[in-house]
XYZ file of C-alpha atoms in Angstrom:
702
model
C 7.838 19.776 -10.617
C 8.065 21.994 -13.679
C 6.558 21.100 -17.058
C 10.031 21.010 -18.651
C 10.458 17.496 -17.240
C 7.605 16.071 -19.323
C 7.227 18.850 -21.906
C 10.754 19.590 -23.172
C 10.995 21.771 -26.285
C 14.441 20.435 -27.210
C 16.236 17.168 -26.412
C 19.793 15.891 -26.778
C 20.294 12.112 -26.790
C 23.846 11.208 -25.711
C 25.070 7.806 -26.887
C 23.341 7.602 -30.288
C 24.994 4.948 -32.479
C 24.900 3.992 -36.146
C 23.894 0.526 -34.892
C 20.098 0.612 -34.733
C 19.998 -2.131 -32.081
C 21.899 -0.047 -29.490
C 19.734 1.477 -26.754
C 20.866 5.061 -27.415
C 19.881 4.710 -31.059
C 16.533 3.058 -30.201
C 15.671 6.004 -27.913
C 16.698 8.507 -30.588
C 14.632 6.779 -33.293
C 11.603 6.400 -30.998
C 11.703 10.126 -30.199
C 12.280 11.193 -33.814
C 9.671 8.897 -35.391
C 6.877 9.281 -32.853
C 5.526 12.633 -33.997
C 7.338 14.816 -31.452
C 7.549 18.390 -32.799
C 10.495 19.628 -30.720
C 14.150 19.561 -31.731
C 16.151 16.357 -31.208
C 19.955 16.364 -31.305
C 22.091 13.179 -31.499
C 25.346 13.332 -29.500
C 28.336 11.019 -30.046
C 31.935 12.089 -30.801
C 32.378 9.017 -33.057
C 30.020 10.290 -35.765
C 29.580 13.420 -37.887
C 25.997 12.506 -38.769
C 23.303 9.912 -38.010
C 21.127 9.097 -41.029
C 21.903 12.491 -42.535
C 21.304 14.437 -39.283
C 24.271 16.335 -37.821
C 25.724 14.492 -34.826
C 27.460 16.538 -32.127
C 30.630 15.555 -30.231
C 29.302 16.924 -26.912
C 26.218 18.612 -25.523
C 28.151 21.886 -25.372
C 28.763 21.787 -29.125
C 25.033 22.228 -29.779
C 24.348 25.888 -30.498
C 20.654 25.812 -29.527
C 19.431 25.835 -25.916
C 18.609 22.345 -24.599
C 15.762 21.568 -22.208
C 16.464 17.876 -21.631
C 19.461 15.562 -22.041
C 18.943 11.787 -22.219
C 22.134 9.833 -21.396
C 22.604 6.250 -22.590
C 26.271 5.408 -22.001
C 28.251 3.039 -19.744
C 28.004 4.282 -16.150
C 31.722 5.160 -16.039
C 31.133 7.931 -18.618
C 27.955 9.412 -17.161
C 29.505 11.846 -14.662
C 31.517 13.574 -17.413
C 28.334 14.058 -19.483
C 26.553 15.440 -16.413
C 29.364 18.007 -16.027
C 28.740 19.040 -19.650
C 25.003 19.377 -18.928
C 25.755 21.714 -16.032
C 27.948 23.892 -18.262
C 25.210 23.908 -20.917
C 22.625 24.900 -18.264
C 20.068 22.325 -19.381
C 16.823 22.011 -17.418
C 16.581 18.265 -16.894
C 18.509 15.011 -17.343
C 17.378 11.406 -17.843
C 20.030 8.771 -17.091
C 19.086 5.512 -18.798
C 22.333 3.777 -17.763
C 22.486 1.106 -15.052
C 25.463 0.469 -12.767
C 24.629 2.782 -9.874
C 23.278 2.174 -6.346
C 21.653 -1.091 -7.400
C 25.193 -2.538 -7.791
C 26.595 -1.687 -4.355
C 28.617 0.881 -2.421
C 30.699 2.333 -5.270
C 27.681 2.677 -7.535
C 25.743 4.321 -4.710
C 28.506 6.862 -4.120
C 28.668 7.687 -7.850
C 24.878 8.103 -8.028
C 24.798 10.374 -4.977
C 27.660 12.488 -6.325
C 25.955 12.959 -9.703
C 22.593 13.715 -8.071
C 24.169 16.322 -5.776
C 25.954 18.028 -8.687
C 22.688 18.315 -10.623
C 20.753 19.481 -7.564
C 23.326 22.224 -6.861
C 22.964 23.378 -10.467
C 19.151 23.392 -10.279
C 18.827 20.591 -12.855
C 16.205 17.872 -12.312
C 17.040 14.195 -12.756
C 14.982 11.128 -13.734
C 16.762 7.849 -12.992
C 19.375 6.495 -13.235
C 18.616 2.918 -14.326
C 15.459 3.809 -16.223
C 13.544 2.887 -19.394
C 12.867 6.569 -20.110
C 9.617 8.525 -20.442
C 6.616 8.705 -22.771
C 4.337 11.746 -22.965
C 1.578 11.105 -25.484
C 0.211 14.599 -25.003
C 3.132 15.821 -27.144
C 3.821 12.529 -28.993
C 7.118 12.101 -27.150
C 8.521 8.582 -26.788
C 11.900 9.113 -25.124
C 12.334 5.468 -24.123
C 13.682 2.185 -25.454
C 10.283 0.459 -25.272
C 9.542 -1.593 -28.418
C 6.354 0.338 -29.218
C 4.206 3.127 -27.819
C 0.525 2.099 -27.441
C -0.548 5.716 -27.926
C -2.676 8.185 -26.012
C -5.005 7.258 -23.158
C -6.140 8.638 -19.820
C -4.007 6.531 -17.436
C -0.532 7.624 -16.334
C 1.918 4.872 -15.431
C 4.830 5.304 -12.994
C 7.193 2.342 -12.709
C 10.349 1.690 -10.747
C 11.027 -1.267 -13.038
C 11.702 -0.716 -16.732
C 11.033 -4.388 -17.492
C 7.604 -4.228 -15.812
C 6.916 -1.098 -17.868
C 7.528 -2.917 -21.128
C 5.247 -5.803 -20.088
C 2.335 -3.441 -19.374
C 2.948 -1.508 -22.608
C 2.862 -4.744 -24.617
C -0.482 -5.721 -23.051
C -1.789 -2.254 -23.869
C -0.839 -2.700 -27.530
C -2.765 -5.986 -27.623
C -5.901 -4.549 -26.003
C -6.052 -1.087 -27.527
C -5.367 0.805 -24.276
C -3.289 3.989 -24.272
C -1.503 6.084 -21.651
C -1.273 9.804 -21.025
C 2.223 9.502 -19.553
C 4.636 6.645 -18.852
C 7.499 7.491 -16.493
C 10.162 4.962 -15.555
C 11.765 6.340 -12.370
C 14.490 3.726 -11.793
C 16.638 4.501 -8.767
C 14.822 7.777 -7.979
C 18.003 9.750 -7.236
C 15.961 12.965 -7.538
C 12.427 12.855 -8.948
C 10.366 10.272 -7.064
C 6.873 8.843 -7.068
C 5.457 11.369 -4.601
C 6.385 14.363 -6.729
C 5.071 12.698 -9.878
C 1.767 11.650 -8.276
C 1.141 15.215 -7.106
C 1.911 16.481 -10.604
C -0.328 13.895 -12.288
C -3.215 14.705 -9.965
C -3.216 18.167 -11.570
C -2.630 16.838 -15.103
C -5.760 17.373 -17.226
C -4.935 14.515 -19.604
C -4.688 11.977 -16.741
C -7.770 10.423 -15.109
C -6.121 7.529 -13.253
C -2.618 6.540 -12.134
C -0.957 3.106 -12.133
C 2.182 2.538 -10.048
C 4.781 -0.227 -9.793
C 6.878 0.547 -6.720
C 9.575 -1.484 -4.989
C 10.228 0.984 -2.167
C 8.679 4.238 -0.999
C 10.692 7.455 -0.964
C 8.675 8.770 1.976
C 5.798 6.609 3.128
C 3.893 9.130 5.235
C 4.059 11.674 2.401
C 2.817 9.035 -0.030
C -0.208 8.267 2.151
C -1.128 11.944 2.575
C -0.861 12.561 -1.177
C -2.983 9.472 -1.890
C -5.625 10.565 0.619
C -5.935 13.915 -1.166
C -6.231 12.326 -4.604
C -9.506 12.481 -6.476
C -8.103 10.170 -9.160
C -8.052 6.386 -8.686
C -4.621 4.835 -8.234
C -3.601 1.222 -8.833
C -0.434 -0.134 -7.245
C 1.818 -3.183 -7.228
C 4.257 -3.106 -4.311
C 6.201 -6.389 -4.296
C 8.326 -7.620 -1.393
C 6.079 -9.685 0.893
C 8.670 -12.464 1.204
C 12.165 -12.281 2.685
C 13.547 -13.400 -0.686
C 11.492 -10.690 -2.390
C 12.977 -8.059 -0.090
C 16.480 -9.290 -0.909
C 15.742 -9.104 -4.655
C 14.485 -5.533 -4.278
C 17.713 -4.561 -2.539
C 19.817 -5.940 -5.364
C 17.498 -4.481 -7.990
C 17.233 -0.868 -6.848
C 19.665 -0.706 -3.938
C 16.748 0.090 -1.601
C 15.713 -1.522 1.651
C 12.161 -2.857 1.613
C 9.803 -1.574 4.280
C 7.846 -3.988 6.422
C 5.249 -5.496 4.090
C 2.544 -5.150 6.749
C 3.309 -1.433 6.856
C 3.159 -1.221 3.066
C -0.230 -2.950 2.959
C -1.597 -0.731 5.747
C -0.358 2.373 3.910
C -1.998 1.287 0.651
C -5.288 0.615 2.448
C -5.122 3.937 4.257
C -4.408 5.821 1.025
C -7.306 3.949 -0.653
C -5.246 2.625 -3.538
C -6.332 -0.389 -5.563
C -3.720 -3.004 -4.635
C -3.078 -5.634 -7.294
C -0.734 -8.627 -7.295
C 0.293 -9.198 -10.915
C 0.841 -7.487 -14.242
C -2.378 -9.054 -15.594
C -4.380 -7.843 -12.612
C -2.888 -4.360 -12.921
C -3.672 -4.193 -16.608
C -7.235 -5.408 -16.047
C -7.718 -2.658 -13.463
C -6.296 -0.074 -15.889
C -8.819 -1.219 -18.515
C -11.748 -0.986 -16.116
C -10.748 2.494 -14.946
C -10.258 3.602 -18.557
C -13.955 2.828 -19.192
C -14.884 5.373 -16.462
C -17.822 3.239 -15.302
C -17.577 2.799 -11.529
C -19.881 0.671 -9.335
C -21.916 2.750 -6.875
C -22.647 -0.146 -4.531
C -21.927 -3.812 -3.817
C -24.891 -5.286 -5.728
C -23.759 -7.694 -8.465
C -26.034 -9.301 -11.059
C -24.978 -12.314 -13.108
C -26.166 -13.412 -16.559
C -25.018 -16.860 -17.674
C -25.802 -19.516 -20.265
C -24.539 -22.224 -17.920
C -25.768 -23.046 -14.405
C -22.399 -24.200 -13.019
C -20.473 -21.023 -13.846
C -23.366 -18.995 -12.373
C -23.017 -20.871 -9.067
C -19.242 -20.333 -9.108
C -19.763 -16.606 -9.631
C -22.291 -16.514 -6.777
C -19.756 -18.141 -4.440
C -17.123 -15.592 -5.452
C -19.489 -12.679 -4.853
C -19.857 -13.780 -1.233
C -16.144 -14.653 -0.893
C -14.987 -11.175 -1.922
C -17.415 -9.179 0.216
C -19.915 -8.231 -2.485
C -23.670 -8.827 -2.524
C -25.850 -10.749 -4.934
C -28.249 -8.042 -6.155
C -31.816 -8.642 -4.980
C -33.527 -7.923 -8.290
C -37.046 -6.534 -8.077
C -40.369 -8.141 -9.006
C -40.795 -5.930 -12.077
C -37.402 -7.077 -13.385
C -38.304 -10.717 -12.765
C -41.653 -10.206 -14.530
C -39.923 -8.743 -17.592
C -37.445 -11.618 -17.676
C -40.158 -14.290 -17.302
C -42.128 -12.853 -20.250
C -39.146 -13.070 -22.592
C -37.044 -16.016 -21.417
C -38.003 -19.711 -21.745
C -39.967 -21.141 -18.848
C -36.995 -23.346 -17.904
C -34.784 -20.279 -17.328
C -33.908 -19.078 -13.850
C -35.148 -15.492 -13.481
C -33.597 -15.104 -10.023
C -30.042 -13.799 -9.698
C -27.883 -15.442 -11.106
C -30.057 -15.316 -14.221
C -29.584 -18.507 -16.266
C -30.699 -17.942 -19.879
C -29.850 -21.586 -20.742
C -27.281 -23.196 -23.015
C -29.303 -22.673 -26.218
C -29.423 -18.890 -25.684
C -29.063 -16.854 -28.852
C -28.030 -13.217 -29.058
C -31.533 -11.900 -28.343
C -31.677 -13.520 -24.887
C -28.293 -12.099 -23.912
C -29.231 -8.597 -25.092
C -32.598 -8.626 -23.341
C -31.287 -10.037 -20.044
C -28.329 -7.624 -19.950
C -30.452 -4.518 -20.622
C -33.204 -5.602 -18.218
C -30.810 -6.261 -15.333
C -28.927 -2.999 -15.871
C -32.242 -1.161 -15.503
C -32.785 -2.658 -12.038
C -31.940 -0.220 -9.219
C -30.354 -2.939 -7.054
C -27.758 -3.790 -9.712
C -24.494 -1.858 -9.461
C -22.303 -4.187 -11.547
C -23.151 -6.811 -14.153
C -21.160 -9.985 -14.848
C -21.883 -11.606 -18.223
C -20.769 -15.243 -18.410
C -20.623 -16.981 -21.787
C -19.747 -20.614 -22.453
C -19.288 -21.697 -26.096
C -22.310 -23.862 -26.959
C -22.905 -24.894 -30.567
C -25.585 -22.201 -31.109
C -23.890 -19.411 -29.085
C -23.310 -16.238 -31.125
C -20.011 -15.388 -29.444
C -19.089 -12.479 -31.705
C -22.636 -11.104 -31.623
C -22.747 -11.163 -27.816
C -19.358 -9.418 -27.625
C -20.536 -6.646 -29.964
C -23.783 -6.277 -28.012
C -21.903 -5.946 -24.688
C -19.630 -3.275 -26.175
C -22.630 -1.376 -27.548
C -24.677 -1.603 -24.329
C -21.687 -0.507 -22.199
C -21.602 2.811 -24.103
C -25.221 3.462 -23.096
C -25.014 2.687 -19.350
C -23.099 4.153 -16.410
C -22.903 0.735 -14.755
C -19.803 -1.408 -15.456
C -20.122 -4.697 -17.346
C -17.548 -7.433 -16.702
C -17.390 -10.195 -19.325
C -16.300 -13.774 -18.607
C -16.005 -15.729 -21.858
C -15.061 -19.197 -20.664
C -13.163 -21.364 -23.102
C -10.225 -21.237 -25.484
C -10.136 -21.014 -29.254
C -13.912 -20.768 -29.734
C -14.284 -17.643 -27.590
C -11.165 -15.854 -28.850
C -12.979 -13.936 -31.626
C -15.353 -12.533 -29.012
C -12.442 -11.668 -26.738
C -10.740 -9.774 -29.571
C -13.824 -7.647 -30.152
C -14.122 -6.702 -26.468
C -10.382 -5.935 -26.303
C -10.642 -3.797 -29.444
C -13.196 -1.669 -27.583
C -10.825 -1.461 -24.607
C -13.223 -3.521 -22.476
C -12.521 -6.025 -19.730
C -12.848 -9.713 -20.627
C -11.540 -12.730 -18.739
C -11.497 -16.501 -18.787
C -11.522 -16.670 -14.980
C -14.612 -16.015 -12.860
C -12.714 -15.697 -9.564
C -10.272 -13.118 -10.980
C -13.206 -11.155 -12.373
C -15.160 -10.973 -9.123
C -12.000 -10.171 -7.133
C -11.384 -7.215 -9.454
C -14.987 -6.042 -9.097
C -14.531 -6.163 -5.322
C -11.330 -4.086 -5.447
C -12.870 -1.446 -7.719
C -16.066 -1.324 -5.624
C -14.158 -1.002 -2.338
C -12.129 1.864 -3.815
C -15.198 3.730 -5.051
C -17.170 3.357 -1.800
C -14.182 4.406 0.332
C -13.534 7.391 -1.961
C -16.953 8.806 -1.156
C -16.649 8.072 2.570
C -13.206 9.314 3.592
C -12.176 9.678 7.232
C -8.747 11.322 7.597
C -6.672 12.080 10.709
C -3.534 14.238 10.937
C -0.636 13.777 13.350
C -1.217 17.319 14.641
C -4.583 16.099 16.008
C -2.776 13.591 18.236
C 0.027 15.650 19.776
C 0.073 15.960 23.568
C 2.369 18.197 25.635
C 5.035 15.573 26.216
C 5.952 16.467 29.806
C 8.577 13.726 30.023
C 10.461 14.307 26.769
C 13.708 15.109 28.594
C 13.447 11.922 30.650
C 12.886 9.839 27.509
C 15.766 11.521 25.671
C 18.130 10.858 28.581
C 17.597 7.122 28.128
C 18.082 7.289 24.335
C 21.222 5.571 23.059
C 22.562 6.316 19.596
C 21.063 3.949 16.974
C 20.407 1.201 19.508
C 17.007 -0.004 20.651
C 16.780 0.424 24.436
C 13.974 -0.708 26.709
C 12.536 2.266 28.582
C 12.458 2.013 32.366
C 9.105 0.984 33.811
C 8.688 4.164 35.845
C 9.059 6.440 32.782
C 6.894 4.092 30.702
C 4.201 4.393 33.365
C 4.430 8.185 33.441
C 4.154 8.719 29.676
C 1.373 6.123 29.361
C -0.666 7.829 32.078
C 0.015 11.221 30.481
C -2.022 10.243 27.395
C -4.656 8.455 29.483
C -3.683 4.797 29.022
C -5.213 2.836 31.880
C -2.705 0.837 33.959
C -3.213 -1.313 37.074
C -2.485 0.116 40.497
C 1.216 -0.611 40.862
C 4.534 0.287 42.485
C 8.156 -0.469 41.597
C 10.296 -1.269 44.613
C 13.285 -3.277 45.803
C 11.968 -3.140 49.393
C 9.809 -6.017 50.629
C 8.174 -3.818 53.279
C 7.007 -1.326 50.646
C 5.702 -4.240 48.604
C 3.766 -5.584 51.609
C 2.319 -2.151 52.388
C 1.041 -1.804 48.799
C -0.207 -5.389 48.501
C -2.126 -5.248 51.798
C -4.488 -2.726 50.203
C -4.703 -4.410 46.791
C -4.680 -8.217 47.224
C -4.603 -10.314 45.078
C -1.421 -9.029 43.400
C 1.049 -9.927 40.680
C 4.801 -9.399 40.935
C 7.098 -9.087 37.904
C 10.659 -8.356 36.942
C 10.933 -4.869 35.477
C 11.429 -4.633 31.706
C 15.078 -3.567 31.925
C 15.916 -6.784 33.777
C 13.842 -9.411 31.994
C 12.044 -8.662 28.713
C 10.262 -12.016 28.321
C 9.315 -12.674 31.924
C 7.611 -16.026 31.487
C 10.708 -17.543 29.844
C 12.811 -17.276 33.054
C 10.151 -17.310 35.814
C 10.033 -13.544 36.010
C 6.371 -13.251 37.007
C 4.166 -14.637 39.821
C 0.390 -14.199 39.749
C -2.557 -14.451 42.136
C -0.638 -13.760 45.338
C -3.201 -13.418 48.143
C -1.292 -13.359 51.457
C 1.665 -11.510 52.965
C 3.576 -14.761 53.599
C 3.098 -15.852 49.991
C 4.230 -12.398 48.834
C 7.405 -12.616 50.953
C 8.203 -16.072 49.592
C 7.594 -15.183 45.919
C 9.343 -11.800 46.267
C 12.499 -13.564 47.456
C 12.335 -16.189 44.691
C 11.851 -13.501 42.023
C 14.733 -11.430 43.417
C 16.952 -14.505 43.256
C 15.865 -15.298 39.656
C 16.641 -11.747 38.534
C 20.007 -11.785 40.323
C 20.987 -14.995 38.510
C 20.280 -13.364 35.135
C 21.561 -9.829 35.781
C 24.088 -10.273 38.607
C 22.419 -7.367 40.412
C 21.470 -7.777 44.100
C 18.255 -6.276 45.480
C 16.644 -5.667 42.063
C 13.521 -3.561 41.693
C 10.281 -5.500 41.334
C 6.960 -4.402 39.855
C 3.995 -5.105 42.158
C 0.530 -4.789 40.565
C -3.063 -5.338 41.523
C -4.254 -8.530 39.837
C -7.117 -8.048 37.395
C -9.239 -11.066 36.487
C -9.600 -11.035 32.681
C -12.709 -11.695 30.653
C -10.478 -11.344 27.584
C -6.805 -10.783 26.847
C -6.072 -8.398 23.964
C -2.857 -7.321 22.272
C -1.675 -3.868 21.170
C 1.791 -3.504 19.682
C 3.600 -0.991 17.502
C 6.742 -0.645 15.423
C 8.275 2.448 13.810
C 9.385 2.559 10.173
C 11.660 5.591 9.902
C 13.718 7.633 12.341
C 12.744 9.456 15.520
C 12.170 12.554 13.362
C 9.456 10.726 11.416
C 6.651 13.205 12.166
C 8.773 16.248 11.358
C 8.759 17.800 7.885
C 12.110 16.300 6.891
C 11.409 12.883 8.434
C 11.278 9.949 6.011
C 9.330 6.721 6.370
C 5.820 5.515 7.160
C 5.830 6.165 10.889
C 4.357 3.800 13.466
C 2.362 0.713 12.580
C 0.037 -0.496 15.341
C -0.921 -4.178 15.501
C -4.066 -5.248 17.364
C -5.673 -8.619 18.008
C -6.160 -11.500 20.410
C -3.610 -11.308 23.206
C -1.962 -13.481 25.832
C 0.663 -16.180 25.395
C -0.968 -17.394 22.156
C -0.891 -14.114 20.197
C 1.564 -15.513 17.645
C -0.358 -18.779 17.414
C -3.759 -17.211 16.687
C -2.362 -14.600 14.236
C -5.643 -12.705 14.631
C -4.013 -9.381 13.855
C -5.069 -6.176 12.101
C -2.736 -3.266 11.344
C -3.293 0.470 11.807
C -0.937 3.052 10.343
C -0.629 6.143 12.549
C -2.435 8.560 12.415
C -5.834 6.937 11.952
C -9.379 8.135 12.600
C -11.564 6.671 15.352
C -13.975 5.433 12.665
C -11.247 3.503 10.863
C -9.803 2.126 14.131
C -13.268 0.737 14.881
C -13.402 -0.856 11.405
C -10.007 -2.503 11.965
C -11.147 -3.853 15.344
C -14.322 -5.180 13.713
C -12.148 -7.047 11.182
C -10.580 -9.207 13.926
C -12.047 -12.569 14.936
C -11.819 -11.773 18.644
C -14.319 -8.900 18.215
C -17.109 -11.509 18.301
C -16.231 -12.224 21.935
C -15.962 -8.490 22.705
C -19.430 -7.919 21.228
C -20.892 -10.694 23.392
C -20.682 -14.240 22.021
C -23.419 -16.835 22.625
C -25.281 -14.823 25.214
C -22.249 -13.623 27.166
C -22.259 -9.942 28.169
C -20.416 -7.558 25.824
C -17.065 -6.128 26.901
C -16.189 -2.393 26.844
C -15.450 -2.086 23.121
C -15.522 1.711 23.018
C -12.944 1.897 25.816
C -10.714 -0.460 23.823
C -11.008 1.768 20.743
C -10.106 4.741 22.949
C -7.105 2.808 24.313
C -5.822 2.198 20.755
C -6.281 5.892 19.995
C -4.342 6.801 23.151
C -1.481 4.576 21.977
C -1.464 6.671 18.784
C -1.178 9.819 20.907
C 1.708 8.301 22.828
C 3.586 7.418 19.634
C 3.136 10.834 18.018
C 4.014 12.683 21.233
C 7.095 10.513 21.819
C 8.305 9.568 18.305
C 11.528 8.229 19.891
C 9.447 5.124 20.667
C 10.714 2.416 18.348
C 8.304 -0.294 19.467
C 5.618 -0.996 22.055
C 4.392 -4.312 23.387
C 1.170 -4.205 25.430
C 0.366 -7.859 25.976
C -1.937 -8.506 27.544
C -4.372 -5.647 27.621
C -7.041 -7.053 29.923
C -10.737 -6.481 29.302
C -13.155 -6.920 32.184
C -16.864 -6.139 31.984
C -16.122 -2.462 32.718
C -12.366 -1.878 32.324
C -9.628 -1.966 29.672
C -6.214 -2.105 31.383
C -2.683 -2.518 30.000
C -1.203 -4.884 32.575
C 2.098 -5.456 30.768
C 3.756 -2.555 28.965
C 7.191 -2.635 27.326
C 8.471 0.390 25.417
C 11.650 0.444 23.345
C 13.236 3.708 22.185
C 15.676 4.316 19.344
C 16.944 7.313 17.403
């Protein structure tokens, strides 16, 4: 992306009105009155001048060259203005107007036509359906936001103009600025991925905040995030079915699976927040540039109850109560009253004056075990609320460790809150929200310094059976892959399967079973997908006579469902499980997902407790392909069933490393055969020495 997008030297605003409440006029006034030094030209054929400035009938009537044109007109008029921009050979266009793909088919066609015209002419586009842009590096406010909070070190990308204005209003209240604010709207051309890459190189930007309703290219997004050295905060709504429907009507985009979105955000090591308040709090913390270097949290409080609440939250959100040293305790005991608690959480008592707060805060920050400090204040009669707030702000300047303030109360603590906000510092009235935020920031910082990244190229195998898979591919329709091809491609990447044959001949079945009793017989996947629902599986067959009987019954069951006589039947060795596990996968994107032009996130693997109760237990973790062995192991360790795998209550451990390798082999299968739309391996049986996929269903789709 070229600098002309955010650093235009000349701008034309189309749709400027004499009515100062109209959006075109608001944008024009914001740009003209914000200190921008470039040329700004109003365009509207209805007027000769706007407040004494010459107003032009069209863009082409402006004699000077134009870098950027901002269009704020009804959508029906936009295409004609775009044609003028192409004739004028401008460098970029911002379309503020709504009425495009978010409204339906006709709007989508209009948007695509306009975007294609601009692309063919080499002109970049932001929008349509956007608030505009702010670049405080050049004092440019080309938006219809009420006010610009001014310069800061965070860049903000938002797909929602309304969300933009909410964050900007909070920033005005709390004295937080932004380097850039870019409302991307429908993303007909410039999208979040291109902007994030640009902002990673931007010297005035230290962190990036993102509100995103759908991803332009998920796998690209993750790779860009993994390369980033700057922290990124994200809200990605759409976890509910209703939320997904609202996104579709809002931006005309289809929401990705929310599990995939969450896995992508985790993999890219973004700080995922759930609300505008939480996002803004994270922006404030990052703006302070004081990051925790470990999980150790110390707490200073003038009330015992809030200290206990904070302690509970520290454990709840995966942090650690800092084990403060003896020297620190000795210092505290010499200064604090004898009734005080000098262990963490440090209770300086309800009658604490400013001196106790200052001493306790400084002493704890000096302790090597303390990575983050939480200061809790409750408004007692003698509490110097304003003094404590000023002291916290002053001490924060002198330490590299972050201080999080919790001033509990209402009107009495507000003067203290105002002081902390004026310094751009975090302050909250909610202990749980505070500790949750500390946890998110800490997890980001620790993961940033301990990255483990895998590329799809590391997982590619030869793919000996690609032709066979492609022959079974039907256009845009999910098709279950035949069991014999599924077996071949699974074995190619080293996935362990039971000894098995597929046959319609009872004599062949007997010959195989005689060497492998006990056995299981099943309908093949093409005949019956959910075998247990229609008696499509018989287990623990130990004799030839029993095999003959069950083989005939199964053949009859399959014939009733499919109408096909003499169906093929899968005969497997029976493996006695110590544990049943589940590995599944779904693809988000097309079969070209791992190619350069492919769009989407790729395959999401789900792992957890298997068997018939997989959906009941919901003990599931998600892995976005490609993932490192280290991170696969961490995901497995996050399941509840891992306790059994590791050996629960004296039972012998199961082959955990082989299970991790099995999950990695599934990754290889998916990357090698991207036509795979979904996989269901349930159960994967663990014995004391083996990990075997005894039921494998593979669906393919273009």
